[in-house]
Short mmCIF file of C-alpha atoms in Angstrom, two decimals:
data_model
loop_
_atom_site.label_atom_id
_atom_site.label_comp_id
_atom_site.label_asym_id
_atom_site.label_seq_id
_atom_site.Cartn_x
_atom_site.Cartn_y
_atom_site.Cartn_z
CA UNK A 132 -76.51 -10.36 -42.62
CA UNK A 133 -77.37 -13.72 -44.03
CA UNK A 134 -80.71 -15.39 -43.48
CA UNK A 135 -79.52 -18.67 -42.07
CA UNK A 136 -81.34 -20.58 -39.37
CA UNK A 137 -79.58 -20.41 -36.02
CA UNK A 138 -77.97 -23.49 -34.61
CA UNK A 139 -79.28 -24.80 -31.31
CA UNK A 140 -76.11 -23.74 -29.49
CA UNK A 141 -76.51 -20.14 -30.69
CA UNK A 142 -80.13 -20.13 -29.53
CA UNK A 143 -79.11 -21.55 -26.16
CA UNK A 144 -76.33 -19.00 -25.63
CA UNK A 145 -78.56 -16.12 -26.73
CA UNK A 146 -81.26 -17.23 -24.29
CA UNK A 147 -78.72 -17.52 -21.47
CA UNK A 148 -77.40 -14.00 -22.12
CA UNK A 149 -80.92 -12.55 -22.23
CA UNK A 150 -81.83 -14.33 -18.98
CA UNK A 151 -78.67 -13.10 -17.23
CA UNK A 152 -79.24 -9.53 -18.41
CA UNK A 153 -82.87 -9.65 -17.29
CA UNK A 154 -81.91 -10.93 -13.84
CA UNK A 155 -79.27 -8.20 -13.48
CA UNK A 156 -81.70 -5.45 -14.49
CA UNK A 157 -84.41 -6.72 -12.12
CA UNK A 158 -81.89 -6.82 -9.26
CA UNK A 159 -80.72 -3.30 -10.13
CA UNK A 160 -84.31 -2.01 -10.16
CA UNK A 161 -85.02 -3.59 -6.77
CA UNK A 162 -81.89 -2.05 -5.25
CA UNK A 163 -82.95 1.35 -6.59
CA UNK A 164 -86.46 0.94 -5.14
CA UNK A 165 -85.05 -0.05 -1.74
CA UNK A 166 -82.93 3.09 -1.81
CA UNK A 167 -85.80 5.49 -2.59
CA UNK A 168 -88.79 3.83 -0.92
CA UNK A 169 -88.90 6.25 2.06
CA UNK A 170 -89.16 9.20 -0.31
CA UNK A 171 -91.85 7.44 -2.35
CA UNK A 172 -93.77 6.61 0.84
CA UNK A 173 -93.68 10.25 1.95
CA UNK A 174 -94.89 11.45 -1.45
CA UNK A 175 -97.70 8.87 -1.47
CA UNK A 176 -98.78 9.92 2.04
CA UNK A 177 -98.83 13.61 1.15
CA UNK A 178 -100.86 12.90 -1.99
CA UNK A 179 -103.34 10.70 -0.09
CA UNK A 180 -103.81 13.34 2.63
CA UNK A 181 -104.29 15.99 -0.03
CA UNK A 182 -106.94 13.95 -1.82
CA UNK A 183 -108.82 13.25 1.41
CA UNK A 184 -108.66 16.90 2.46
CA UNK A 185 -109.88 18.04 -0.95
CA UNK A 186 -112.79 15.56 -0.87
CA UNK A 187 -113.83 16.71 2.62
CA UNK A 188 -113.57 20.38 1.62
CA UNK A 189 -115.51 19.75 -1.56
CA UNK A 190 -118.27 17.85 0.27
CA UNK A 191 -118.65 20.59 2.90
CA UNK A 192 -118.78 23.26 0.22
CA UNK A 193 -121.39 21.46 -1.91
CA UNK A 194 -123.72 20.34 0.88
CA UNK A 195 -124.47 23.87 2.11
CA UNK A 196 -122.94 23.69 5.58
#
């Protein structure tokens, strides 16, 4: 590969391709998140309840109830 400076048209086309690819990948990621958000919400709720239950159990155990 030769070390020549890129022409402005090559830079412009490369930027356009990168922008289009980025937009496509962001849209794809959002569609995937919309598809799995109920599962993620359930997992987050279970984890939060577990942390709260553990903290309550730990506090009762340490305070000498």
